[in-house]
Amino acid sequence: SQFTIIRHLIRRHLMGATATKIGTPLPRAPEHGRCIYLDYQATTPVWPEVAAAAEPYLRLHWGNPSSGHAFARPCAAGVQRARSSLAELIGASNDEILFTGCGSEADNHAILGALEAEEARRR
């Protein structure tokens, strides 16, 4: 299940190993011990490989990927590539990957998904 995957990724992070082939583990702030910071909407350390992948969309292709105009098309294609890459990385399908606009939106989706799964389990 998706929760098993998330638990596995968190466990690997706590052990100091990477769950991906992207690069070395991200640095942790020693004053926070084993705490995992999940609100990465505002700021976060970034792997160099991720920065390199994002660079074209920060300099050249900065249109709204949800729009239909010419500026948006390369951005929409980039979002789809990111979705496909992430899905492949965690063994999911593309339609299981949802990008949200903020941490609160992501939290709400997670809570609603858990409630729906519990309701389906009880039927």
Tab-separated table of N, CA and C in Angstrom:
chain	number	residue	atom	x	y	z
A	1	SER	N	0.844	-1.193	0.000
A	1	SER	CA	0.000	0.000	0.000
A	1	SER	C	0.880	1.245	0.000
A	2	GLN	N	0.263	2.387	-0.242
A	2	GLN	CA	1.027	3.637	-0.262
A	2	GLN	C	1.602	3.944	1.114
A	3	PHE	N	0.897	3.544	2.181
A	3	PHE	CA	1.409	3.806	3.517
A	3	PHE	C	2.631	2.940	3.814
A	4	THR	N	2.652	1.727	3.292
A	4	THR	CA	3.820	0.861	3.448
A	4	THR	C	5.027	1.478	2.768
A	5	ILE	N	4.826	2.014	1.572
A	5	ILE	CA	5.917	2.667	0.848
A	5	ILE	C	6.427	3.865	1.632
A	6	ILE	N	5.501	4.684	2.138
A	6	ILE	CA	5.897	5.874	2.894
A	6	ILE	C	6.652	5.460	4.155
A	7	ARG	N	6.149	4.451	4.873
A	7	ARG	CA	6.847	3.974	6.067
A	7	ARG	C	8.252	3.494	5.735
A	8	HIS	N	8.373	2.770	4.626
A	8	HIS	CA	9.684	2.276	4.198
A	8	HIS	C	10.635	3.439	3.915
A	9	LEU	N	10.148	4.454	3.202
A	9	LEU	CA	10.996	5.607	2.886
A	9	LEU	C	11.419	6.338	4.151
A	10	ILE	N	10.495	6.503	5.092
A	10	ILE	CA	10.823	7.179	6.346
A	10	ILE	C	11.830	6.351	7.138
A	11	ARG	N	11.625	5.034	7.199
A	11	ARG	CA	12.555	4.162	7.924
A	11	ARG	C	13.957	4.267	7.332
A	12	ARG	N	14.048	4.246	6.008
A	12	ARG	CA	15.349	4.358	5.344
A	12	ARG	C	15.988	5.709	5.666
A	13	HIS	N	15.173	6.776	5.703
A	13	HIS	CA	15.691	8.105	6.017
A	13	HIS	C	16.252	8.124	7.442
A	14	LEU	N	15.519	7.542	8.374
A	14	LEU	CA	15.968	7.531	9.762
A	14	LEU	C	17.264	6.757	9.939
A	15	MET	N	17.466	5.741	9.124
A	15	MET	CA	18.692	4.949	9.208
A	15	MET	C	19.850	5.633	8.491
A	16	GLY	N	19.582	6.777	7.852
A	16	GLY	CA	20.646	7.506	7.182
A	16	GLY	C	20.945	7.003	5.792
A	17	ALA	N	20.105	6.149	5.244
A	17	ALA	CA	20.317	5.628	3.891
A	17	ALA	C	19.345	6.304	2.941
A	18	THR	N	19.674	6.287	1.685
A	18	THR	CA	18.748	6.836	0.706
A	18	THR	C	17.818	5.737	0.236
A	19	ALA	N	16.587	6.116	-0.014
A	19	ALA	CA	15.614	5.164	-0.540
A	19	ALA	C	15.593	5.238	-2.057
A	20	THR	N	16.432	6.064	-2.605
A	20	THR	CA	16.446	6.265	-4.050
A	20	THR	C	17.869	6.164	-4.556
A	21	LYS	N	18.007	6.241	-5.853
A	21	LYS	CA	19.333	6.251	-6.462
A	21	LYS	C	19.731	7.673	-6.835
A	22	ILE	N	19.049	8.657	-6.267
A	22	ILE	CA	19.269	10.047	-6.645
A	22	ILE	C	20.614	10.555	-6.153
A	23	GLY	N	20.955	10.282	-4.922
A	23	GLY	CA	22.209	10.814	-4.393
A	23	GLY	C	22.370	10.462	-2.933
A	24	THR	N	23.219	11.185	-2.271
A	24	THR	CA	23.463	10.932	-0.857
A	24	THR	C	22.299	11.473	-0.033
A	25	PRO	N	22.162	10.982	1.207
A	25	PRO	CA	21.074	11.488	2.045
A	25	PRO	C	21.188	12.995	2.227
A	26	LEU	N	20.041	13.635	2.336
A	26	LEU	CA	20.041	15.068	2.605
A	26	LEU	C	20.581	15.310	4.006
A	27	PRO	N	21.224	16.456	4.230
A	27	PRO	CA	21.748	16.741	5.564
A	27	PRO	C	20.604	16.916	6.557
A	28	ARG	N	20.876	16.546	7.790
A	28	ARG	CA	19.891	16.742	8.855
A	28	ARG	C	20.456	17.751	9.837
A	29	ALA	N	19.576	18.556	10.392
A	29	ALA	CA	19.995	19.510	11.411
A	29	ALA	C	20.182	18.752	12.722
A	30	PRO	N	21.401	18.729	13.275
A	30	PRO	CA	21.674	17.932	14.475
A	30	PRO	C	20.770	18.288	15.648
A	31	GLU	N	20.359	19.532	15.747
A	31	GLU	CA	19.539	19.944	16.888
A	31	GLU	C	18.136	19.339	16.857
A	32	HIS	N	17.759	18.723	15.726
A	32	HIS	CA	16.428	18.123	15.628
A	32	HIS	C	16.458	16.606	15.775
A	33	GLY	N	17.619	16.043	16.040
A	33	GLY	CA	17.726	14.606	16.272
A	33	GLY	C	17.199	13.784	15.112
A	34	ARG	N	16.303	12.834	15.432
A	34	ARG	CA	15.779	11.928	14.419
A	34	ARG	C	14.481	12.448	13.797
A	35	CYS	N	14.126	13.657	14.086
A	35	CYS	CA	12.899	14.253	13.553
A	35	CYS	C	12.976	14.358	12.028
A	36	ILE	N	11.871	14.061	11.360
A	36	ILE	CA	11.791	14.200	9.903
A	36	ILE	C	10.919	15.408	9.600
A	37	TYR	N	11.454	16.356	8.888
A	37	TYR	CA	10.735	17.566	8.509
A	37	TYR	C	9.940	17.281	7.241
A	38	LEU	N	8.602	17.367	7.299
A	38	LEU	CA	7.768	17.021	6.154
A	38	LEU	C	7.136	18.227	5.471
A	39	ASP	N	7.276	19.427	6.021
A	39	ASP	CA	6.665	20.607	5.404
A	39	ASP	C	7.678	21.281	4.490
A	40	TYR	N	7.917	20.674	3.351
A	40	TYR	CA	8.937	21.152	2.428
A	40	TYR	C	8.395	22.160	1.430
A	41	GLN	N	7.186	22.676	1.645
A	41	GLN	CA	6.612	23.627	0.697
A	41	GLN	C	7.412	24.935	0.673
A	42	ALA	N	7.818	25.420	1.835
A	42	ALA	CA	8.482	26.720	1.895
A	42	ALA	C	9.974	26.637	1.594
A	43	THR	N	10.694	25.801	2.324
A	43	THR	CA	12.141	25.667	2.120
A	43	THR	C	12.554	24.225	2.350
A	44	THR	N	13.640	23.853	1.733
A	44	THR	CA	14.140	22.496	1.880
A	44	THR	C	15.557	22.409	1.334
A	45	PRO	N	16.376	21.501	1.873
A	45	PRO	CA	17.647	21.244	1.193
A	45	PRO	C	17.346	20.531	-0.125
A	46	VAL	N	18.161	20.755	-1.120
A	46	VAL	CA	17.890	20.202	-2.453
A	46	VAL	C	19.101	19.416	-2.936
A	47	TRP	N	18.849	18.191	-3.413
A	47	TRP	CA	19.914	17.419	-4.036
A	47	TRP	C	20.379	18.147	-5.294
A	48	PRO	N	21.667	18.129	-5.604
A	48	PRO	CA	22.164	18.787	-6.821
A	48	PRO	C	21.470	18.277	-8.085
A	49	GLU	N	21.159	16.972	-8.131
A	49	GLU	CA	20.484	16.416	-9.305
A	49	GLU	C	19.088	17.005	-9.479
A	50	VAL	N	18.419	17.273	-8.367
A	50	VAL	CA	17.080	17.869	-8.424
A	50	VAL	C	17.179	19.314	-8.895
A	51	ALA	N	18.160	20.046	-8.382
A	51	ALA	CA	18.353	21.431	-8.812
A	51	ALA	C	18.638	21.500	-10.308
A	52	ALA	N	19.448	20.578	-10.805
A	52	ALA	CA	19.763	20.562	-12.243
A	52	ALA	C	18.519	20.258	-13.069
A	53	ALA	N	17.665	19.355	-12.579
A	53	ALA	CA	16.437	19.028	-13.310
A	53	ALA	C	15.453	20.191	-13.302
A	54	ALA	N	15.433	20.976	-12.227
A	54	ALA	CA	14.503	22.102	-12.111
A	54	ALA	C	14.997	23.349	-12.835
A	55	GLU	N	16.285	23.453	-13.043
A	55	GLU	CA	16.894	24.673	-13.595
A	55	GLU	C	16.235	25.177	-14.880
A	56	PRO	N	15.929	24.341	-15.868
A	56	PRO	CA	15.296	24.871	-17.085
A	56	PRO	C	13.953	25.540	-16.811
A	57	TYR	N	13.239	25.082	-15.778
A	57	TYR	CA	11.922	25.639	-15.470
A	57	TYR	C	12.025	26.895	-14.618
A	58	LEU	N	13.190	27.173	-14.102
A	58	LEU	CA	13.420	28.411	-13.367
A	58	LEU	C	13.955	29.512	-14.279
A	59	ARG	N	14.611	29.128	-15.366
A	59	ARG	CA	15.234	30.104	-16.258
A	59	ARG	C	14.532	30.255	-17.601
A	60	LEU	N	14.099	29.158	-18.207
A	60	LEU	CA	13.584	29.201	-19.577
A	60	LEU	C	12.082	28.971	-19.685
A	61	HIS	N	11.584	27.967	-19.000
A	61	HIS	CA	10.184	27.556	-19.145
A	61	HIS	C	9.442	27.866	-17.853
A	62	TRP	N	8.936	29.069	-17.724
A	62	TRP	CA	8.349	29.480	-16.460
A	62	TRP	C	6.846	29.729	-16.567
A	63	GLY	N	6.202	29.184	-17.591
A	63	GLY	CA	4.752	29.345	-17.734
A	63	GLY	C	3.982	28.463	-16.766
A	64	ASN	N	2.723	28.800	-16.566
A	64	ASN	CA	1.840	28.023	-15.698
A	64	ASN	C	1.508	26.699	-16.385
A	65	PRO	N	1.905	25.564	-15.827
A	65	PRO	CA	1.680	24.283	-16.508
A	65	PRO	C	0.207	23.924	-16.658
A	66	SER	N	-0.671	24.606	-15.939
A	66	SER	CA	-2.106	24.333	-16.046
A	66	SER	C	-2.771	25.126	-17.155
A	67	SER	N	-2.047	26.043	-17.771
A	67	SER	CA	-2.609	26.859	-18.850
A	67	SER	C	-2.398	26.174	-20.192
A	68	GLY	N	-3.090	26.649	-21.212
A	68	GLY	CA	-2.993	26.030	-22.522
A	68	GLY	C	-2.132	26.771	-23.518
A	69	HIS	N	-1.521	27.885	-23.114
A	69	HIS	CA	-0.752	28.689	-24.064
A	69	HIS	C	0.663	28.143	-24.268
A	70	ALA	N	1.368	28.743	-25.203
A	70	ALA	CA	2.693	28.246	-25.607
A	70	ALA	C	3.704	28.242	-24.459
A	71	PHE	N	3.642	29.229	-23.570
A	71	PHE	CA	4.577	29.259	-22.441
A	71	PHE	C	4.347	28.065	-21.506
A	72	ALA	N	3.117	27.584	-21.452
A	72	ALA	CA	2.752	26.531	-20.507
A	72	ALA	C	3.133	25.133	-20.979
A	73	ARG	N	3.163	24.911	-22.277
A	73	ARG	CA	3.339	23.546	-22.794
A	73	ARG	C	4.615	22.855	-22.312
A	74	PRO	N	5.786	23.511	-22.380
A	74	PRO	CA	6.991	22.825	-21.871
A	74	PRO	C	6.902	22.544	-20.368
A	75	CYS	N	6.231	23.427	-19.648
A	75	CYS	CA	6.082	23.238	-18.200
A	75	CYS	C	5.167	22.053	-17.901
A	76	ALA	N	4.060	21.964	-18.635
A	76	ALA	CA	3.142	20.834	-18.453
A	76	ALA	C	3.848	19.521	-18.782
A	77	ALA	N	4.651	19.518	-19.834
A	77	ALA	CA	5.409	18.311	-20.197
A	77	ALA	C	6.406	17.962	-19.088
A	78	GLY	N	7.025	18.976	-18.487
A	78	GLY	CA	7.960	18.743	-17.386
A	78	GLY	C	7.270	18.156	-16.167
A	79	VAL	N	6.071	18.644	-15.864
A	79	VAL	CA	5.308	18.098	-14.735
A	79	VAL	C	4.974	16.631	-15.000
A	80	GLN	N	4.580	16.322	-16.225
A	80	GLN	CA	4.256	14.930	-16.563
A	80	GLN	C	5.495	14.029	-16.464
A	81	ARG	N	6.651	14.541	-16.900
A	81	ARG	CA	7.892	13.758	-16.772
A	81	ARG	C	8.233	13.527	-15.297
A	82	ALA	N	8.053	14.567	-14.490
A	82	ALA	CA	8.319	14.429	-13.056
A	82	ALA	C	7.373	13.407	-12.434
A	83	ARG	N	6.106	13.469	-12.810
A	83	ARG	CA	5.117	12.516	-12.300
A	83	ARG	C	5.511	11.080	-12.680
A	84	SER	N	5.890	10.886	-13.929
A	84	SER	CA	6.288	9.548	-14.395
A	84	SER	C	7.535	9.053	-13.674
A	85	SER	N	8.517	9.934	-13.497
A	85	SER	CA	9.757	9.554	-12.810
A	85	SER	C	9.483	9.160	-11.367
A	86	LEU	N	8.669	9.948	-10.681
A	86	LEU	CA	8.348	9.653	-9.289
A	86	LEU	C	7.555	8.355	-9.180
A	87	ALA	N	6.603	8.171	-10.073
A	87	ALA	CA	5.809	6.936	-10.057
A	87	ALA	C	6.707	5.718	-10.244
A	88	GLU	N	7.621	5.797	-11.185
A	88	GLU	CA	8.542	4.682	-11.424
A	88	GLU	C	9.430	4.441	-10.209
A	89	LEU	N	9.895	5.518	-9.591
A	89	LEU	CA	10.785	5.420	-8.439
A	89	LEU	C	10.146	4.671	-7.279
A	90	ILE	N	8.853	4.920	-7.031
A	90	ILE	CA	8.201	4.312	-5.867
A	90	ILE	C	7.270	3.162	-6.234
A	91	GLY	N	7.258	2.774	-7.513
A	91	GLY	CA	6.438	1.644	-7.930
A	91	GLY	C	4.957	1.945	-7.965
A	92	ALA	N	4.611	3.148	-8.358
A	92	ALA	CA	3.206	3.561	-8.451
A	92	ALA	C	2.855	3.794	-9.915
A	93	SER	N	1.592	4.041	-10.174
A	93	SER	CA	1.190	4.435	-11.522
A	93	SER	C	1.075	5.955	-11.560
A	94	ASN	N	1.132	6.521	-12.740
A	94	ASN	CA	1.096	7.984	-12.877
A	94	ASN	C	-0.134	8.597	-12.221
A	95	ASP	N	-1.282	7.919	-12.325
A	95	ASP	CA	-2.500	8.502	-11.769
A	95	ASP	C	-2.552	8.439	-10.242
A	96	GLU	N	-1.580	7.788	-9.618
A	96	GLU	CA	-1.499	7.771	-8.158
A	96	GLU	C	-0.651	8.923	-7.614
A	97	ILE	N	0.004	9.661	-8.487
A	97	ILE	CA	0.864	10.769	-8.070
A	97	ILE	C	0.080	12.069	-8.182
A	98	LEU	N	-0.026	12.771	-7.062
A	98	LEU	CA	-0.761	14.028	-7.012
A	98	LEU	C	0.168	15.106	-6.474
A	99	PHE	N	0.376	16.148	-7.244
A	99	PHE	CA	1.156	17.288	-6.780
A	99	PHE	C	0.177	18.313	-6.222
A	100	THR	N	0.455	18.796	-5.022
A	100	THR	CA	-0.431	19.763	-4.377
A	100	THR	C	0.243	21.123	-4.299
A	101	GLY	N	-0.548	22.127	-3.992
A	101	GLY	CA	-0.044	23.492	-3.936
A	101	GLY	C	0.562	23.868	-2.596
A	102	CYS	N	0.287	23.092	-1.557
A	102	CYS	CA	0.818	23.437	-0.238
A	102	CYS	C	0.730	22.225	0.681
A	103	GLY	N	1.364	22.328	1.813
A	103	GLY	CA	1.349	21.245	2.785
A	103	GLY	C	-0.035	20.963	3.334
A	104	SER	N	-0.831	22.010	3.554
A	104	SER	CA	-2.186	21.806	4.078
A	104	SER	C	-3.038	21.019	3.097
A	105	GLU	N	-2.916	21.329	1.820
A	105	GLU	CA	-3.663	20.593	0.805
A	105	GLU	C	-3.224	19.128	0.785
A	106	ALA	N	-1.930	18.888	0.881
A	106	ALA	CA	-1.424	17.516	0.909
A	106	ALA	C	-1.928	16.776	2.149
A	107	ASP	N	-1.897	17.446	3.307
A	107	ASP	CA	-2.407	16.834	4.537
A	107	ASP	C	-3.876	16.458	4.388
A	108	ASN	N	-4.675	17.369	3.814
A	108	ASN	CA	-6.103	17.096	3.633
A	108	ASN	C	-6.328	15.898	2.720
A	109	HIS	N	-5.569	15.804	1.643
A	109	HIS	CA	-5.693	14.648	0.745
A	109	HIS	C	-5.328	13.354	1.474
A	110	ALA	N	-4.281	13.394	2.278
A	110	ALA	CA	-3.863	12.197	3.017
A	110	ALA	C	-4.934	11.772	4.021
A	111	ILE	N	-5.490	12.735	4.734
A	111	ILE	CA	-6.530	12.424	5.724
A	111	ILE	C	-7.773	11.870	5.035
A	112	LEU	N	-8.223	12.532	3.974
A	112	LEU	CA	-9.403	12.050	3.248
A	112	LEU	C	-9.163	10.660	2.662
A	113	GLY	N	-7.973	10.434	2.125
A	113	GLY	CA	-7.650	9.118	1.580
A	113	GLY	C	-7.681	8.040	2.647
A	114	ALA	N	-7.137	8.346	3.820
A	114	ALA	CA	-7.148	7.378	4.918
A	114	ALA	C	-8.576	7.091	5.378
A	115	LEU	N	-9.402	8.133	5.460
A	115	LEU	CA	-10.800	7.935	5.860
A	115	LEU	C	-11.560	7.104	4.832
A	116	GLU	N	-11.349	7.389	3.553
A	116	GLU	CA	-12.019	6.623	2.500
A	116	GLU	C	-11.563	5.167	2.511
A	117	ALA	N	-10.283	4.933	2.729
A	117	ALA	CA	-9.775	3.562	2.783
A	117	ALA	C	-10.370	2.812	3.972
A	118	GLU	N	-10.474	3.481	5.103
A	118	GLU	CA	-11.062	2.848	6.286
A	118	GLU	C	-12.536	2.541	6.053
A	119	GLU	N	-13.247	3.467	5.436
A	119	GLU	CA	-14.666	3.246	5.133
A	119	GLU	C	-14.835	2.056	4.183
A	120	ALA	N	-13.983	1.977	3.171
A	120	ALA	CA	-14.050	0.861	2.220
A	120	ALA	C	-13.715	-0.460	2.913
A	121	ARG	N	-12.781	-0.429	3.847
A	121	ARG	CA	-12.388	-1.635	4.570
A	121	ARG	C	-13.540	-2.157	5.423
A	122	ARG	N	-14.329	-1.248	5.988
A	122	ARG	CA	-15.431	-1.640	6.877
A	122	ARG	C	-16.636	-2.190	6.118
A	123	ARG	N	-16.718	-1.937	4.816
A	123	ARG	CA	-17.875	-2.421	4.036
A	123	ARG	C	-17.844	-3.887	3.853
